CSV table of C-alpha atoms and ligand atoms in Angstrom, one decimal:
chain,number,residue,atom,x,y,z
A,8,UNK,CA,14.9,-16.1,-12.7
A,9,UNK,CA,12.1,-17.7,-10.7
A,10,UNK,CA,8.4,-17.7,-10.9
A,11,UNK,CA,7.9,-17.6,-7.0
A,12,UNK,CA,5.2,-15.1,-6.1
A,13,UNK,CA,6.3,-11.8,-4.9
A,14,UNK,CA,4.1,-12.3,-1.7
A,15,UNK,CA,2.8,-15.6,-0.5
A,16,UNK,CA,0.9,-16.1,2.7
A,17,UNK,CA,-0.2,-19.2,4.2
A,18,UNK,CA,-2.7,-19.8,6.9
A,19,UNK,CA,-2.4,-16.5,8.3
A,20,UNK,CA,-4.3,-15.4,11.1
A,21,UNK,CA,-4.6,-12.2,13.1
A,22,UNK,CA,-6.1,-12.0,16.6
A,23,UNK,CA,-6.5,-9.3,19.3
A,24,UNK,CA,-7.2,-10.1,22.8
A,25,UNK,CA,-9.5,-8.3,25.1
A,26,UNK,CA,-8.9,-9.6,28.6
A,27,UNK,CA,-9.5,-13.5,28.0
A,28,UNK,CA,-11.8,-12.9,25.0
A,29,UNK,CA,-9.9,-13.6,21.6
A,30,UNK,CA,-11.2,-11.4,18.6
A,31,UNK,CA,-10.0,-13.2,15.4
A,32,UNK,CA,-10.0,-10.4,12.5
A,33,UNK,CA,-8.1,-12.2,9.9
A,34,UNK,CA,-8.7,-16.1,9.5
A,35,UNK,CA,-6.9,-18.8,7.3
A,36,UNK,CA,-5.7,-16.1,5.0
A,37,UNK,CA,-4.3,-17.8,1.6
A,38,UNK,CA,-2.9,-15.5,-0.9
A,39,UNK,CA,-0.5,-15.3,-3.6
A,40,UNK,CA,0.6,-12.3,-5.5
A,41,UNK,CA,2.7,-12.0,-8.4
A,42,UNK,CA,4.9,-9.4,-9.4
A,43,UNK,CA,3.1,-6.8,-11.7
A,44,UNK,CA,-0.4,-7.8,-10.5
A,45,UNK,CA,-2.8,-5.0,-10.0
A,46,UNK,CA,-5.5,-6.1,-7.1
A,47,UNK,CA,-8.3,-4.7,-5.2
A,48,UNK,CA,-9.5,-5.9,-1.8
A,49,UNK,CA,-12.9,-5.2,-1.4
A,50,UNK,CA,-15.1,-5.8,1.9
A,51,UNK,CA,-17.3,-3.9,4.3
A,52,UNK,CA,-15.9,-1.6,7.1
A,53,UNK,CA,-14.6,-3.6,9.6
A,54,UNK,CA,-14.0,-6.9,7.5
A,55,UNK,CA,-10.1,-6.8,8.0
A,56,UNK,CA,-8.8,-5.1,4.8
A,57,UNK,CA,-6.3,-2.6,6.3
A,58,UNK,CA,-5.4,-5.2,8.9
A,59,UNK,CA,-4.3,-7.5,5.8
A,60,UNK,CA,-2.7,-4.6,4.1
A,61,UNK,CA,-0.8,-3.5,7.3
A,62,UNK,CA,0.4,-7.1,7.6
A,63,UNK,CA,1.7,-7.1,3.8
A,64,UNK,CA,3.2,-3.8,4.3
A,65,UNK,CA,5.1,-4.6,7.7
A,66,UNK,CA,3.1,-2.3,9.6
A,67,UNK,CA,1.6,-5.0,11.7
A,68,UNK,CA,2.5,-8.7,12.5
A,69,UNK,CA,0.1,-12.0,12.0
A,70,UNK,CA,-0.4,-13.7,15.1
A,71,UNK,CA,-0.2,-17.1,13.2
A,72,UNK,CA,1.0,-18.3,9.6
A,73,UNK,CA,3.6,-17.7,7.3
A,74,UNK,CA,4.4,-14.8,5.1
A,75,UNK,CA,7.2,-15.2,2.3
A,76,UNK,CA,8.3,-12.1,0.4
A,77,UNK,CA,10.1,-13.2,-2.6
A,78,UNK,CA,10.5,-16.3,-1.3
A,79,UNK,CA,12.1,-15.3,2.0
A,80,UNK,CA,10.3,-16.0,5.1
A,81,UNK,CA,9.3,-12.8,6.9
A,82,UNK,CA,7.0,-13.9,9.5
A,83,UNK,CA,9.4,-13.6,12.4
A,84,UNK,CA,11.8,-10.9,11.8
A,85,UNK,CA,13.2,-8.3,14.5
A,86,UNK,CA,11.3,-4.7,14.2
A,87,UNK,CA,14.8,-3.4,12.7
A,88,UNK,CA,14.6,-5.9,9.5
A,89,UNK,CA,11.0,-5.4,9.1
A,90,UNK,CA,11.5,-1.5,9.1
A,91,UNK,CA,14.5,-2.2,6.7
A,92,UNK,CA,12.6,-4.3,4.4
A,93,UNK,CA,9.3,-1.9,4.6
A,94,UNK,CA,11.5,1.0,3.4
A,95,UNK,CA,13.3,-0.8,0.6
A,96,UNK,CA,10.2,-3.1,-0.9
A,97,UNK,CA,6.9,-1.1,0.3
A,98,UNK,CA,5.2,1.9,-0.7
A,99,UNK,CA,2.2,3.1,1.3
A,100,UNK,CA,-0.7,5.4,0.3
A,101,UNK,CA,-3.3,6.3,2.9
A,102,UNK,CA,-6.9,7.9,2.4
A,103,UNK,CA,-5.9,11.1,4.2
A,104,UNK,CA,-2.6,11.4,2.3
A,105,UNK,CA,-0.7,11.6,5.5
A,106,UNK,CA,1.6,14.5,4.2
A,107,UNK,CA,3.5,16.9,6.5
A,108,UNK,CA,1.6,20.1,6.3
A,109,UNK,CA,4.7,22.4,6.8
A,110,UNK,CA,6.7,20.5,4.1
A,111,UNK,CA,6.4,21.4,0.3
A,112,UNK,CA,6.0,18.6,-1.9
A,113,UNK,CA,9.5,17.9,-2.7
A,114,UNK,CA,10.2,17.7,0.9
A,115,UNK,CA,7.2,15.2,1.6
A,116,UNK,CA,8.5,13.0,-1.3
A,117,UNK,CA,12.1,13.3,-0.1
A,118,UNK,CA,11.1,12.0,3.6
A,119,UNK,CA,11.7,8.0,2.9
A,120,UNK,CA,15.1,8.8,1.5
A,121,UNK,CA,16.3,10.1,4.9
A,122,UNK,CA,16.0,6.5,6.1
A,123,UNK,CA,18.2,4.9,3.6
A,124,UNK,CA,22.1,4.7,4.0
A,125,UNK,CA,22.6,4.2,0.4
A,126,UNK,CA,20.9,7.2,-1.0
A,127,UNK,CA,22.7,8.1,-4.2
A,128,UNK,CA,21.4,10.9,-6.5
A,129,UNK,CA,18.4,12.0,-4.3
A,130,UNK,CA,17.6,15.1,-6.2
A,131,UNK,CA,17.1,13.1,-9.5
A,132,UNK,CA,15.0,10.3,-7.8
A,133,UNK,CA,12.8,12.9,-6.2
A,134,UNK,CA,12.1,14.8,-9.3
A,135,UNK,CA,11.7,11.7,-11.1
A,136,UNK,CA,8.9,10.5,-8.8
A,137,UNK,CA,7.2,13.9,-8.9
A,138,UNK,CA,7.6,13.9,-12.7
A,139,UNK,CA,5.7,10.2,-12.7
A,140,UNK,CA,2.7,11.9,-11.0
A,141,UNK,CA,2.8,14.9,-13.2
A,142,UNK,CA,3.7,17.3,-10.4
A,143,UNK,CA,7.3,18.4,-11.3
A,144,UNK,CA,6.0,21.8,-11.4
A,145,UNK,CA,4.3,21.8,-7.9
A,146,UNK,CA,7.7,21.0,-5.9
A,147,UNK,CA,7.6,24.2,-4.1
A,148,UNK,CA,3.8,24.0,-3.1
A,149,UNK,CA,2.7,23.0,0.3
A,150,UNK,CA,-0.3,20.7,0.8
A,151,UNK,CA,-2.8,23.5,1.6
A,152,UNK,CA,-1.7,24.8,-1.5
A,153,UNK,CA,-2.7,21.9,-3.6
A,154,UNK,CA,-6.1,20.2,-4.3
A,155,UNK,CA,-7.0,16.6,-2.7
A,156,UNK,CA,-6.0,15.0,-6.0
A,157,UNK,CA,-2.7,16.9,-6.2
A,158,UNK,CA,-1.9,16.0,-2.5
A,159,UNK,CA,-2.8,12.1,-3.2
A,160,UNK,CA,-0.4,12.2,-6.2
A,161,UNK,CA,2.4,13.7,-4.0
A,162,UNK,CA,1.8,10.7,-2.0
A,163,UNK,CA,2.0,8.4,-4.3
A,164,UNK,CA,5.3,10.1,-5.4
A,165,UNK,CA,6.5,9.6,-1.9
A,166,UNK,CA,5.4,5.8,-2.1
A,167,UNK,CA,7.4,5.5,-5.2
A,168,UNK,CA,10.5,7.4,-4.7
A,169,UNK,CA,12.3,4.3,-3.1
A,170,UNK,CA,11.4,2.2,-6.2
A,171,UNK,CA,9.3,-0.3,-4.2
A,172,UNK,CA,8.5,-3.7,-5.0
A,173,UNK,CA,4.9,-3.3,-4.0
A,174,UNK,CA,2.5,-0.2,-3.9
A,175,UNK,CA,-0.2,-0.7,-1.3
A,176,UNK,CA,-3.1,2.0,-1.1
A,177,UNK,CA,-5.5,1.9,1.5
A,178,UNK,CA,-8.9,3.5,0.3
A,179,UNK,CA,-6.6,5.8,-1.8
A,180,UNK,CA,-9.8,7.5,-3.2
A,181,UNK,CA,-11.9,7.5,0.2
A,182,UNK,CA,-11.6,11.2,0.4
A,183,UNK,CA,-12.0,12.2,-3.2
A,184,UNK,CA,-14.8,13.2,-5.4
A,185,UNK,CA,-15.5,10.9,-8.1
A,186,UNK,CA,-13.6,12.5,-11.1
A,187,UNK,CA,-10.6,12.7,-9.2
A,188,UNK,CA,-11.0,9.5,-8.0
A,189,UNK,CA,-11.0,8.5,-11.6
A,190,UNK,CA,-7.8,10.4,-12.2
A,191,UNK,CA,-6.0,8.6,-9.3
A,192,UNK,CA,-6.9,4.8,-10.4
A,193,UNK,CA,-5.9,6.0,-14.1
A,194,UNK,CA,-2.7,6.7,-12.4
A,195,UNK,CA,-2.4,3.4,-10.6
A,196,UNK,CA,-3.3,1.8,-14.1
A,197,UNK,CA,-0.5,3.4,-15.5
A,198,UNK,CA,1.8,2.5,-12.9
A,199,UNK,CA,0.7,-1.1,-13.2
A,200,UNK,CA,1.3,-0.8,-17.1
A,201,UNK,CA,4.9,0.3,-16.3
A,202,UNK,CA,5.4,-3.0,-14.3
A,203,UNK,CA,4.5,-1.9,-10.7
A,204,UNK,CA,2.6,-4.4,-8.4
A,205,UNK,CA,-0.3,-2.3,-7.0
A,206,UNK,CA,-2.8,-3.5,-4.3
A,207,UNK,CA,-5.6,-1.2,-3.7
A,208,UNK,CA,-8.2,-1.5,-0.8
A,209,UNK,CA,-11.5,-0.2,-1.5
A,210,UNK,CA,-15.1,-0.6,-0.8
A,211,UNK,CA,-16.3,1.3,-3.8
A,212,UNK,CA,-17.2,-1.1,-6.9
A,213,UNK,CA,-15.7,1.3,-9.5
A,214,UNK,CA,-12.7,1.6,-8.0
A,215,UNK,CA,-12.5,-2.2,-7.9
A,216,UNK,CA,-13.4,-2.7,-11.3
A,217,UNK,CA,-10.5,-0.8,-12.5
A,218,UNK,CA,-8.2,-3.6,-11.1
A,219,UNK,CA,-7.3,-6.8,-12.8
A,220,UNK,CA,-8.3,-9.0,-9.7
A,221,UNK,CA,-10.9,-8.8,-7.1
A,222,UNK,CA,-10.4,-10.3,-3.7
A,223,UNK,CA,-13.3,-10.2,-1.6
A,224,UNK,CA,-12.9,-10.0,2.2
A,225,UNK,CA,-15.6,-10.8,4.6
A,226,UNK,CA,-15.5,-11.2,8.3
A,227,UNK,CA,-11.6,-11.8,8.1
A,228,UNK,CA,-12.0,-14.4,5.4
A,229,UNK,CA,-11.0,-14.4,1.8
A,230,UNK,CA,-14.3,-15.2,0.0
A,231,UNK,CA,-12.8,-15.5,-3.5
A,232,UNK,CA,-10.0,-13.6,-5.4
A,233,UNK,CA,-11.0,-14.6,-9.1
A,234,UNK,CA,-9.0,-13.1,-11.8
A,235,UNK,CA,-11.0,-10.9,-14.5
B,326,ADP,P1,-11.4,-2.6,7.6
B,326,ADP,O1,-10.3,-1.9,7.3
B,326,ADP,O2,-11.8,-3.4,6.6
B,326,ADP,O3,-12.6,-1.6,7.9
B,326,ADP,P2,-9.7,-3.3,9.8
B,326,ADP,O4,-8.7,-4.1,9.4
B,326,ADP,O5,-9.6,-1.9,10.3
B,326,ADP,O6,-11.1,-3.4,8.9
B,326,ADP,O7,-10.4,-4.1,11.2
B,326,ADP,C1,-10.9,-5.3,11.4
B,326,ADP,C2,-11.5,-5.5,12.4
B,326,ADP,O8,-10.5,-5.5,13.7
B,326,ADP,C3,-12.3,-4.5,13.0
B,326,ADP,O9,-13.6,-5.4,13.5
B,326,ADP,C4,-11.7,-3.9,14.1
B,326,ADP,O10,-12.6,-3.5,15.1
B,326,ADP,C5,-10.8,-4.7,15.0
B,326,ADP,N1,-9.8,-4.2,15.1
B,326,ADP,C6,-8.8,-3.1,14.6
B,326,ADP,N2,-7.5,-3.0,15.3
B,326,ADP,C7,-7.9,-3.5,16.7
B,326,ADP,C8,-7.2,-3.4,17.9
B,326,ADP,N3,-6.1,-2.7,18.0
B,326,ADP,N4,-7.9,-4.0,19.1
B,326,ADP,C9,-9.0,-4.7,18.6
B,326,ADP,N5,-9.5,-5.0,17.5
B,326,ADP,C10,-9.1,-4.4,16.2
B,327,MG,MG1,-9.6,0.3,6.6
């Protein structure tokens, strides 16, 4: 076993181009994430939080710098290789749940497994994921038959079903009331307690304070990432 970081970002930069104009949305990002960490990324709207999450989650590419995942340089992989790693290593949770409305909870959670060639006992995996989030008895319910908090828990079960290395959640409580937000953060804390690596983007201090390390990002730069 090595103690290399799970995620290592070095001098990462993300630029957009509007005609001749270069817009730098991430600058000189240096970040190490160890397996099992519970982290929040905080910053105001437009500071670059989602861009950073999407790069960590292989939904987007940096325009410069190095990304190592488990020691492997993944900065310049093909789209196919990226999709393969994303499916295997990353679980994503969004503000608006992104569930398929016509599919029940079970079918929504099953979705990531369709893209895997080595799917073994899918039924057991799906029920296990629903059980982890406390919704095994809601397997046949569609999103519109569930509360916001239940929908987000289905989305978390979907993120967990492939047993990913990292759970990434972009404003996961942004569409929820305060009490439900606390429930969802309790769930993330429990997953972290069970060994999951969890990164949560938020602009809410109360949400960030539930994590063990708060990374502040401002105008595309990491200001500090002190451990609490
Ligand atoms: P946050 O999640 O912190 O609100 P984002 O990462 O979504 O911020 O966006 C960071 C900055 O990048 C914003 O100024 C946004 O306008 C800009 N941005 C995001 N996507 C694009 C794009 N496709 N083209 C140009 N600028 C973009
Ligand atoms: Mg965002």
